[in-house]
Amino acid sequence: MNLNLYPPVTTAYAAPEVLEGASSTIESNIWGLGCLICEIIALGGVPFVYRHYVAKCQDKYFGSNDEGKLKLLLQICGKCDEPLDTKQASNLAQFLQKIFVMDPSLRPTTKMILECLNDPKFLASEL
């Protein structure tokens, strides 16, 4: 058996296109970064779990309108030990919404993500 034909994939972090057989790219890794951010925020919960093929849950996510997507991401962001305030959760959910897009070419670049994370207003709390 040639193991090179089956590159290792962690399905919980894999972008939809990778799960469908496409090669891993920087854009698909951006998706995985979004999953990792969700897992860190939720202290161990990943956003697309409980299935052998992740697309089933992603259909629920991507079948939603923008308001539905934001609501789902807000639920994920609200599961942390020290819940984010409304503004922080909304900013984070909008950030993740930009990462979790089906078209890889529309995902933010690493430079865009770093700029966002370095912005002091990004996760500023409501005062």
Coordinates of C-alpha atoms in Angstrom, one line a residue:
M1 CA 0.0 0.0 0.0
N2 CA 1.4 3.4 -1.0
L3 CA 0.8 5.7 1.9
N4 CA 1.8 8.7 -0.3
L5 CA -1.5 8.4 -2.1
Y6 CA -3.4 9.2 1.2
P7 CA -1.9 12.3 2.8
P8 CA -2.8 12.6 6.5
V9 CA -5.9 14.7 7.1
T10 CA -7.4 15.7 10.4
T11 CA -11.1 15.9 9.3
A12 CA -12.1 18.2 12.2
Y13 CA -9.8 20.8 10.7
A14 CA -10.1 20.0 7.0
A15 CA -11.6 22.4 4.6
P16 CA -14.5 21.2 2.5
E17 CA -12.4 21.0 -0.7
V18 CA -9.8 18.8 1.0
L19 CA -12.5 16.5 2.3
E20 CA -13.7 16.2 -1.3
G21 CA -10.2 15.1 -2.5
A22 CA -8.5 18.4 -3.4
S23 CA -4.9 19.0 -2.4
S24 CA -4.2 21.0 0.7
T25 CA -3.4 24.7 0.1
I26 CA -2.7 27.8 2.1
E27 CA -6.4 28.6 1.7
S28 CA -7.5 25.2 3.1
N29 CA -5.0 25.8 6.0
I30 CA -6.8 29.1 6.7
W31 CA -10.0 27.1 7.2
G32 CA -8.1 24.8 9.6
L33 CA -6.9 27.8 11.5
G34 CA -10.5 29.0 11.9
C35 CA -11.3 25.6 13.4
L36 CA -8.4 25.8 15.7
I37 CA -9.4 29.2 16.9
C38 CA -12.9 27.9 17.6
E39 CA -11.5 25.0 19.5
I40 CA -9.3 27.2 21.7
I41 CA -12.2 29.6 22.4
A42 CA -14.6 26.7 23.2
L43 CA -11.9 24.9 25.3
G44 CA -11.8 21.8 23.2
G45 CA -15.0 22.0 21.1
V46 CA -14.4 22.0 17.3
P47 CA -17.1 23.7 15.1
F48 CA -17.8 20.8 12.7
V49 CA -17.9 17.5 14.6
Y50 CA -20.1 14.4 15.2
R51 CA -19.8 13.0 11.7
H52 CA -17.6 10.9 9.5
Y53 CA -17.8 13.3 6.7
V54 CA -17.8 16.9 8.0
A55 CA -19.8 18.3 5.1
K56 CA -23.1 17.3 6.8
C57 CA -22.6 19.9 9.6
Q58 CA -21.1 22.3 7.1
D59 CA -24.3 22.1 5.1
K60 CA -26.2 23.3 8.2
Y61 CA -23.7 26.2 8.5
F62 CA -23.5 27.1 4.9
G63 CA -27.2 26.6 4.3
S64 CA -27.9 29.4 6.7
N65 CA -28.2 33.0 5.7
D66 CA -25.6 35.4 7.0
E67 CA -27.6 36.0 10.2
G68 CA -27.8 32.3 10.8
K69 CA -24.1 31.9 10.2
L70 CA -23.3 34.6 12.7
K71 CA -25.7 33.1 15.3
L72 CA -24.0 29.7 15.0
L73 CA -20.5 31.3 15.4
L74 CA -21.7 33.4 18.3
Q75 CA -22.9 30.2 20.0
I76 CA -19.4 28.7 19.5
C77 CA -17.8 31.8 20.8
G78 CA -20.1 31.9 23.8
K79 CA -19.0 28.4 25.1
C80 CA -15.7 29.5 26.7
D81 CA -15.1 29.5 30.5
E82 CA -15.0 33.3 30.6
P83 CA -17.7 34.3 28.0
L84 CA -16.9 37.1 25.7
D85 CA -19.0 40.2 26.0
T86 CA -21.4 41.0 23.1
K87 CA -19.0 43.2 21.2
Q88 CA -16.1 40.7 21.5
A89 CA -18.3 37.8 20.5
S90 CA -19.7 39.6 17.5
N91 CA -16.2 40.7 16.3
L92 CA -14.9 37.2 16.7
A93 CA -17.9 35.7 14.9
Q94 CA -17.6 38.1 12.0
F95 CA -13.9 37.3 11.8
L96 CA -14.6 33.6 11.7
Q97 CA -17.4 34.1 9.2
K98 CA -14.8 35.5 6.8
I99 CA -12.7 32.3 7.2
F100 CA -15.5 29.8 6.9
V101 CA -16.4 30.5 3.3
M102 CA -16.8 27.6 0.8
D103 CA -14.9 29.3 -2.0
P104 CA -11.2 29.1 -0.9
S105 CA -10.2 32.1 -3.0
L106 CA -12.5 34.3 -0.9
R107 CA -10.9 33.4 2.4
P108 CA -8.6 36.0 4.0
T109 CA -4.9 35.8 3.6
T110 CA -2.5 35.2 6.4
K111 CA -1.5 38.9 6.2
M112 CA -5.1 39.9 6.6
I113 CA -5.6 37.6 9.6
L114 CA -2.5 39.0 11.3
E115 CA -3.6 42.6 10.7
C116 CA -6.9 41.8 12.2
L117 CA -5.4 40.0 15.2
N118 CA -3.0 42.9 15.8
D119 CA -5.7 45.5 15.7
P120 CA -6.3 46.6 19.4
K121 CA -10.0 47.2 18.6
F122 CA -10.5 43.6 17.5
L123 CA -11.3 42.0 20.8
A124 CA -11.7 45.2 22.9
S125 CA -14.4 44.8 25.5
E126 CA -17.4 47.0 25.9
L127 CA -16.7 49.6 28.5

